Amino acid sequence: MNEMEPKIRCAWCEKDDLYRQYHDEEWGVPEYEDAKLFEMLILETFQAGLSWHTVLKKRVHFREAFDGFDVQKVAAYSEDKVAELMANAGIIRNSLKIKGAIKNAKGFIKIQEEFGSFSHYIWGFVGHKPLVNSPTELQHIPATSAFSDALSKDLKKRGFAFCGSTVMYAHMQATGMVNDHLLSCWKTQQG
Protein backbone atom coordinates (compact mmCIF):
# COMPACT_ATOMS: atom_id res chain seq x y z
CA MET A 1 0.00 0.00 0.00
CA ASN A 2 1.34 3.42 -0.94
CA GLU A 3 1.77 5.52 2.23
CA MET A 4 0.54 8.60 0.37
CA GLU A 5 -2.82 7.04 -0.46
CA PRO A 6 -5.56 7.39 2.15
CA LYS A 7 -6.32 4.18 4.01
CA ILE A 8 -9.60 2.56 3.12
CA ARG A 9 -11.11 1.23 6.32
CA CYS A 10 -14.20 -0.64 7.38
CA ALA A 11 -16.85 2.09 7.37
CA TRP A 12 -18.01 1.48 10.96
CA CYS A 13 -14.77 2.96 12.36
CA GLU A 14 -14.84 6.33 10.57
CA LYS A 15 -16.62 8.08 13.46
CA ASP A 16 -13.43 9.59 14.92
CA ASP A 17 -9.69 9.06 15.49
CA LEU A 18 -10.28 6.88 18.58
CA TYR A 19 -12.35 4.44 16.54
CA ARG A 20 -9.92 4.51 13.61
CA GLN A 21 -6.98 3.78 15.93
CA TYR A 22 -8.85 0.90 17.55
CA HIS A 23 -9.71 -0.49 14.09
CA ASP A 24 -6.16 -0.11 12.79
CA GLU A 25 -4.29 -1.43 15.83
CA GLU A 26 -6.55 -3.88 17.66
CA TRP A 27 -9.74 -5.07 15.98
CA GLY A 28 -9.15 -8.37 14.26
CA VAL A 29 -5.55 -8.66 15.49
CA PRO A 30 -4.97 -12.03 17.21
CA GLU A 31 -4.47 -11.61 20.95
CA TYR A 32 -3.13 -14.46 23.06
CA GLU A 33 -2.12 -12.73 26.30
CA ASP A 34 -4.44 -13.55 29.19
CA ALA A 35 -4.17 -10.04 30.66
CA LYS A 36 -5.37 -8.45 27.42
CA LEU A 37 -8.06 -11.08 26.91
CA PHE A 38 -9.34 -10.32 30.41
CA GLU A 39 -9.37 -6.58 29.71
CA MET A 40 -11.40 -7.09 26.57
CA LEU A 41 -13.76 -9.49 28.36
CA ILE A 42 -14.44 -6.88 31.06
CA LEU A 43 -14.94 -4.12 28.50
CA GLU A 44 -17.31 -6.33 26.50
CA THR A 45 -19.23 -7.03 29.73
CA PHE A 46 -19.88 -3.31 30.06
CA GLN A 47 -20.57 -2.88 26.36
CA ALA A 48 -23.58 -5.24 26.44
CA GLY A 49 -26.53 -3.16 25.24
CA LEU A 50 -24.39 -0.08 24.52
CA SER A 51 -22.15 1.07 21.70
CA TRP A 52 -18.54 -0.04 21.63
CA HIS A 53 -17.57 3.58 21.01
CA THR A 54 -19.05 4.51 24.42
CA VAL A 55 -16.85 1.90 26.09
CA LEU A 56 -13.72 2.90 24.17
CA LYS A 57 -14.13 6.53 25.26
CA LYS A 58 -14.14 5.34 28.88
CA ARG A 59 -11.42 2.70 28.52
CA VAL A 60 -8.73 4.70 30.32
CA HIS A 61 -11.10 5.29 33.23
CA PHE A 62 -12.02 1.60 33.31
CA ARG A 63 -8.34 0.63 33.38
CA GLU A 64 -7.75 2.90 36.36
CA ALA A 65 -10.96 1.95 38.20
CA PHE A 66 -10.38 -1.79 37.69
CA ASP A 67 -6.75 -1.84 38.89
CA GLY A 68 -5.24 -2.18 35.43
CA PHE A 69 -7.56 -5.15 34.78
CA ASP A 70 -5.59 -7.29 37.24
CA VAL A 71 -7.77 -10.40 37.31
CA GLN A 72 -6.72 -11.40 40.85
CA LYS A 73 -7.60 -7.97 42.23
CA VAL A 74 -10.92 -7.79 40.39
CA ALA A 75 -11.90 -11.28 41.60
CA ALA A 76 -11.32 -10.13 45.19
CA TYR A 77 -13.45 -6.97 45.00
CA SER A 78 -15.71 -6.41 48.00
CA GLU A 79 -19.07 -4.69 48.33
CA ASP A 80 -17.14 -1.55 49.35
CA LYS A 81 -15.28 -1.67 46.02
CA VAL A 82 -18.59 -2.14 44.17
CA ALA A 83 -19.91 0.98 45.92
CA GLU A 84 -16.72 2.86 44.97
CA LEU A 85 -17.12 1.82 41.34
CA MET A 86 -20.79 2.83 41.35
CA ALA A 87 -19.68 6.32 42.41
CA ASN A 88 -17.07 6.57 39.61
CA ALA A 89 -18.48 8.83 36.88
CA GLY A 90 -15.62 7.84 34.54
CA ILE A 91 -17.02 4.36 33.94
CA ILE A 92 -20.39 2.86 33.08
CA ARG A 93 -22.12 2.64 36.45
CA ASN A 94 -24.27 -0.43 36.38
CA SER A 95 -24.24 -2.59 39.50
CA LEU A 96 -25.21 -5.76 37.63
CA LYS A 97 -22.34 -5.30 35.17
CA ILE A 98 -19.87 -4.45 37.96
CA LYS A 99 -20.89 -7.56 39.89
CA GLY A 100 -20.81 -9.51 36.61
CA ALA A 101 -17.23 -8.36 36.00
CA ILE A 102 -16.23 -9.65 39.45
CA LYS A 103 -18.01 -12.94 38.81
CA ASN A 104 -16.31 -13.23 35.42
CA ALA A 105 -12.90 -12.55 36.99
CA LYS A 106 -13.45 -15.48 39.36
CA GLY A 107 -14.52 -17.69 36.45
CA PHE A 108 -11.54 -16.50 34.38
CA ILE A 109 -9.16 -17.66 37.14
CA LYS A 110 -10.88 -21.07 37.34
CA ILE A 111 -10.46 -21.48 33.57
CA GLN A 112 -6.78 -20.53 33.85
CA GLU A 113 -6.36 -23.20 36.53
CA GLU A 114 -8.18 -25.82 34.44
CA PHE A 115 -6.63 -25.10 31.03
CA GLY A 116 -3.28 -23.54 31.96
CA SER A 117 -4.37 -20.24 30.45
CA PHE A 118 -7.58 -18.51 29.42
CA SER A 119 -6.02 -18.07 26.00
CA HIS A 120 -5.69 -21.82 25.48
CA TYR A 121 -9.32 -22.28 26.52
CA ILE A 122 -10.90 -19.55 24.40
CA TRP A 123 -8.80 -20.06 21.27
CA GLY A 124 -9.84 -23.72 21.34
CA PHE A 125 -13.29 -22.65 20.15
CA VAL A 126 -11.79 -21.65 16.78
CA GLY A 127 -9.20 -24.42 16.51
CA HIS A 128 -6.42 -22.14 17.83
CA LYS A 129 -6.27 -20.05 14.67
CA PRO A 130 -8.14 -16.94 13.52
CA LEU A 131 -11.23 -17.32 11.39
CA VAL A 132 -10.90 -14.95 8.42
CA ASN A 133 -14.23 -14.10 6.85
CA SER A 134 -13.37 -11.27 4.39
CA PRO A 135 -16.90 -9.89 3.99
CA THR A 136 -17.53 -7.50 1.11
CA GLU A 137 -20.23 -5.40 2.84
CA LEU A 138 -20.83 -4.34 6.45
CA GLN A 139 -24.23 -6.00 6.39
CA HIS A 140 -22.47 -9.33 5.70
CA ILE A 141 -20.75 -9.23 9.08
CA PRO A 142 -22.77 -11.41 11.43
CA ALA A 143 -23.65 -10.56 15.03
CA THR A 144 -23.18 -14.17 16.14
CA SER A 145 -21.83 -17.45 14.83
CA ALA A 146 -21.87 -21.12 15.74
CA PHE A 147 -18.50 -20.47 17.42
CA SER A 148 -19.80 -17.60 19.57
CA ASP A 149 -22.91 -19.66 20.37
CA ALA A 150 -20.74 -22.52 21.66
CA LEU A 151 -18.45 -20.16 23.60
CA SER A 152 -21.39 -18.33 25.15
CA LYS A 153 -23.07 -21.58 26.16
CA ASP A 154 -19.90 -22.89 27.79
CA LEU A 155 -19.18 -19.65 29.66
CA LYS A 156 -22.76 -19.51 30.95
CA LYS A 157 -22.40 -23.10 32.14
CA ARG A 158 -19.29 -21.94 34.02
CA GLY A 159 -21.27 -19.13 35.69
CA PHE A 160 -20.15 -16.15 33.60
CA ALA A 161 -22.43 -13.13 33.27
CA PHE A 162 -23.10 -10.85 30.27
CA CYS A 163 -21.66 -13.42 27.91
CA GLY A 164 -24.40 -13.88 25.34
CA SER A 165 -23.51 -14.96 21.84
CA THR A 166 -23.55 -11.38 20.46
CA VAL A 167 -21.22 -10.15 23.22
CA MET A 168 -18.91 -13.10 22.70
CA TYR A 169 -18.83 -12.61 18.93
CA ALA A 170 -17.79 -8.99 19.52
CA HIS A 171 -15.10 -10.26 21.91
CA MET A 172 -13.89 -12.70 19.26
CA GLN A 173 -13.65 -9.84 16.75
CA ALA A 174 -11.92 -7.57 19.25
CA THR A 175 -9.28 -10.18 20.05
CA GLY A 176 -8.71 -11.39 16.49
CA MET A 177 -10.25 -14.83 16.94
CA VAL A 178 -12.47 -13.69 14.08
CA ASN A 179 -11.24 -11.29 11.41
CA ASP A 180 -14.19 -9.48 9.87
CA HIS A 181 -12.30 -6.68 8.11
CA LEU A 182 -13.98 -5.94 4.81
CA LEU A 183 -12.26 -7.21 1.69
CA SER A 184 -11.69 -3.58 0.63
CA CYS A 185 -10.10 -2.60 3.99
CA TRP A 186 -6.40 -1.86 4.12
CA LYS A 187 -6.05 -4.39 6.98
CA THR A 188 -7.19 -7.14 4.62
CA GLN A 189 -5.10 -5.76 1.74
CA GLN A 190 -1.89 -5.85 3.79
CA GLY A 191 -2.26 -9.61 4.10
Coordinates of C-alpha atoms in Angstrom, one line a residue:
M1 CA 0.0 0.0 0.0
N2 CA 1.3 3.4 -0.9
E3 CA 1.8 5.5 2.2
M4 CA 0.5 8.6 0.4
E5 CA -2.8 7.0 -0.5
P6 CA -5.6 7.4 2.2
K7 CA -6.3 4.2 4.0
I8 CA -9.6 2.6 3.1
R9 CA -11.1 1.2 6.3
C10 CA -14.2 -0.6 7.4
A11 CA -16.9 2.1 7.4
W12 CA -18.0 1.5 11.0
C13 CA -14.8 3.0 12.4
E14 CA -14.8 6.3 10.6
K15 CA -16.6 8.1 13.5
D16 CA -13.4 9.6 14.9
D17 CA -9.7 9.1 15.5
L18 CA -10.3 6.9 18.6
Y19 CA -12.4 4.4 16.5
R20 CA -9.9 4.5 13.6
Q21 CA -7.0 3.8 15.9
Y22 CA -8.8 0.9 17.5
H23 CA -9.7 -0.5 14.1
D24 CA -6.2 -0.1 12.8
E25 CA -4.3 -1.4 15.8
E26 CA -6.6 -3.9 17.7
W27 CA -9.7 -5.1 16.0
G28 CA -9.1 -8.4 14.3
V29 CA -5.5 -8.7 15.5
P30 CA -5.0 -12.0 17.2
E31 CA -4.5 -11.6 21.0
Y32 CA -3.1 -14.5 23.1
E33 CA -2.1 -12.7 26.3
D34 CA -4.4 -13.6 29.2
A35 CA -4.2 -10.0 30.7
K36 CA -5.4 -8.4 27.4
L37 CA -8.1 -11.1 26.9
F38 CA -9.3 -10.3 30.4
E39 CA -9.4 -6.6 29.7
M40 CA -11.4 -7.1 26.6
L41 CA -13.8 -9.5 28.4
I42 CA -14.4 -6.9 31.1
L43 CA -14.9 -4.1 28.5
E44 CA -17.3 -6.3 26.5
T45 CA -19.2 -7.0 29.7
F46 CA -19.9 -3.3 30.1
Q47 CA -20.6 -2.9 26.4
A48 CA -23.6 -5.2 26.4
G49 CA -26.5 -3.2 25.2
L50 CA -24.4 -0.1 24.5
S51 CA -22.2 1.1 21.7
W52 CA -18.5 0.0 21.6
H53 CA -17.6 3.6 21.0
T54 CA -19.0 4.5 24.4
V55 CA -16.9 1.9 26.1
L56 CA -13.7 2.9 24.2
K57 CA -14.1 6.5 25.3
K58 CA -14.1 5.3 28.9
R59 CA -11.4 2.7 28.5
V60 CA -8.7 4.7 30.3
H61 CA -11.1 5.3 33.2
F62 CA -12.0 1.6 33.3
R63 CA -8.3 0.6 33.4
E64 CA -7.7 2.9 36.4
A65 CA -11.0 1.9 38.2
F66 CA -10.4 -1.8 37.7
D67 CA -6.8 -1.8 38.9
G68 CA -5.2 -2.2 35.4
F69 CA -7.6 -5.1 34.8
D70 CA -5.6 -7.3 37.2
V71 CA -7.8 -10.4 37.3
Q72 CA -6.7 -11.4 40.8
K73 CA -7.6 -8.0 42.2
V74 CA -10.9 -7.8 40.4
A75 CA -11.9 -11.3 41.6
A76 CA -11.3 -10.1 45.2
Y77 CA -13.5 -7.0 45.0
S78 CA -15.7 -6.4 48.0
E79 CA -19.1 -4.7 48.3
D80 CA -17.1 -1.6 49.3
K81 CA -15.3 -1.7 46.0
V82 CA -18.6 -2.1 44.2
A83 CA -19.9 1.0 45.9
E84 CA -16.7 2.9 45.0
L85 CA -17.1 1.8 41.3
M86 CA -20.8 2.8 41.4
A87 CA -19.7 6.3 42.4
N88 CA -17.1 6.6 39.6
A89 CA -18.5 8.8 36.9
G90 CA -15.6 7.8 34.5
I91 CA -17.0 4.4 33.9
I92 CA -20.4 2.9 33.1
R93 CA -22.1 2.6 36.5
N94 CA -24.3 -0.4 36.4
S95 CA -24.2 -2.6 39.5
L96 CA -25.2 -5.8 37.6
K97 CA -22.3 -5.3 35.2
I98 CA -19.9 -4.5 38.0
K99 CA -20.9 -7.6 39.9
G100 CA -20.8 -9.5 36.6
A101 CA -17.2 -8.4 36.0
I102 CA -16.2 -9.6 39.5
K103 CA -18.0 -12.9 38.8
N104 CA -16.3 -13.2 35.4
A105 CA -12.9 -12.6 37.0
K106 CA -13.5 -15.5 39.4
G107 CA -14.5 -17.7 36.5
F108 CA -11.5 -16.5 34.4
I109 CA -9.2 -17.7 37.1
K110 CA -10.9 -21.1 37.3
I111 CA -10.5 -21.5 33.6
Q112 CA -6.8 -20.5 33.9
E113 CA -6.4 -23.2 36.5
E114 CA -8.2 -25.8 34.4
F115 CA -6.6 -25.1 31.0
G116 CA -3.3 -23.5 32.0
S117 CA -4.4 -20.2 30.4
F118 CA -7.6 -18.5 29.4
S119 CA -6.0 -18.1 26.0
H120 CA -5.7 -21.8 25.5
Y121 CA -9.3 -22.3 26.5
I122 CA -10.9 -19.6 24.4
W123 CA -8.8 -20.1 21.3
G124 CA -9.8 -23.7 21.3
F125 CA -13.3 -22.6 20.2
V126 CA -11.8 -21.7 16.8
G127 CA -9.2 -24.4 16.5
H128 CA -6.4 -22.1 17.8
K129 CA -6.3 -20.0 14.7
P130 CA -8.1 -16.9 13.5
L131 CA -11.2 -17.3 11.4
V132 CA -10.9 -14.9 8.4
N133 CA -14.2 -14.1 6.8
S134 CA -13.4 -11.3 4.4
P135 CA -16.9 -9.9 4.0
T136 CA -17.5 -7.5 1.1
E137 CA -20.2 -5.4 2.8
L138 CA -20.8 -4.3 6.4
Q139 CA -24.2 -6.0 6.4
H140 CA -22.5 -9.3 5.7
I141 CA -20.8 -9.2 9.1
P142 CA -22.8 -11.4 11.4
A143 CA -23.7 -10.6 15.0
T144 CA -23.2 -14.2 16.1
S145 CA -21.8 -17.5 14.8
A146 CA -21.9 -21.1 15.7
F147 CA -18.5 -20.5 17.4
S148 CA -19.8 -17.6 19.6
D149 CA -22.9 -19.7 20.4
A150 CA -20.7 -22.5 21.7
L151 CA -18.5 -20.2 23.6
S152 CA -21.4 -18.3 25.1
K153 CA -23.1 -21.6 26.2
D154 CA -19.9 -22.9 27.8
L155 CA -19.2 -19.6 29.7
K156 CA -22.8 -19.5 31.0
K157 CA -22.4 -23.1 32.1
R158 CA -19.3 -21.9 34.0
G159 CA -21.3 -19.1 35.7
F160 CA -20.1 -16.2 33.6
A161 CA -22.4 -13.1 33.3
F162 CA -23.1 -10.8 30.3
C163 CA -21.7 -13.4 27.9
G164 CA -24.4 -13.9 25.3
S165 CA -23.5 -15.0 21.8
T166 CA -23.5 -11.4 20.5
V167 CA -21.2 -10.1 23.2
M168 CA -18.9 -13.1 22.7
Y169 CA -18.8 -12.6 18.9
A170 CA -17.8 -9.0 19.5
H171 CA -15.1 -10.3 21.9
M172 CA -13.9 -12.7 19.3
Q173 CA -13.6 -9.8 16.7
A174 CA -11.9 -7.6 19.3
T175 CA -9.3 -10.2 20.1
G176 CA -8.7 -11.4 16.5
M177 CA -10.2 -14.8 16.9
V178 CA -12.5 -13.7 14.1
N179 CA -11.2 -11.3 11.4
D180 CA -14.2 -9.5 9.9
H181 CA -12.3 -6.7 8.1
L182 CA -14.0 -5.9 4.8
L183 CA -12.3 -7.2 1.7
S184 CA -11.7 -3.6 0.6
C185 CA -10.1 -2.6 4.0
W186 CA -6.4 -1.9 4.1
K187 CA -6.1 -4.4 7.0
T188 CA -7.2 -7.1 4.6
Q189 CA -5.1 -5.8 1.7
Q190 CA -1.9 -5.8 3.8
G191 CA -2.3 -9.6 4.1

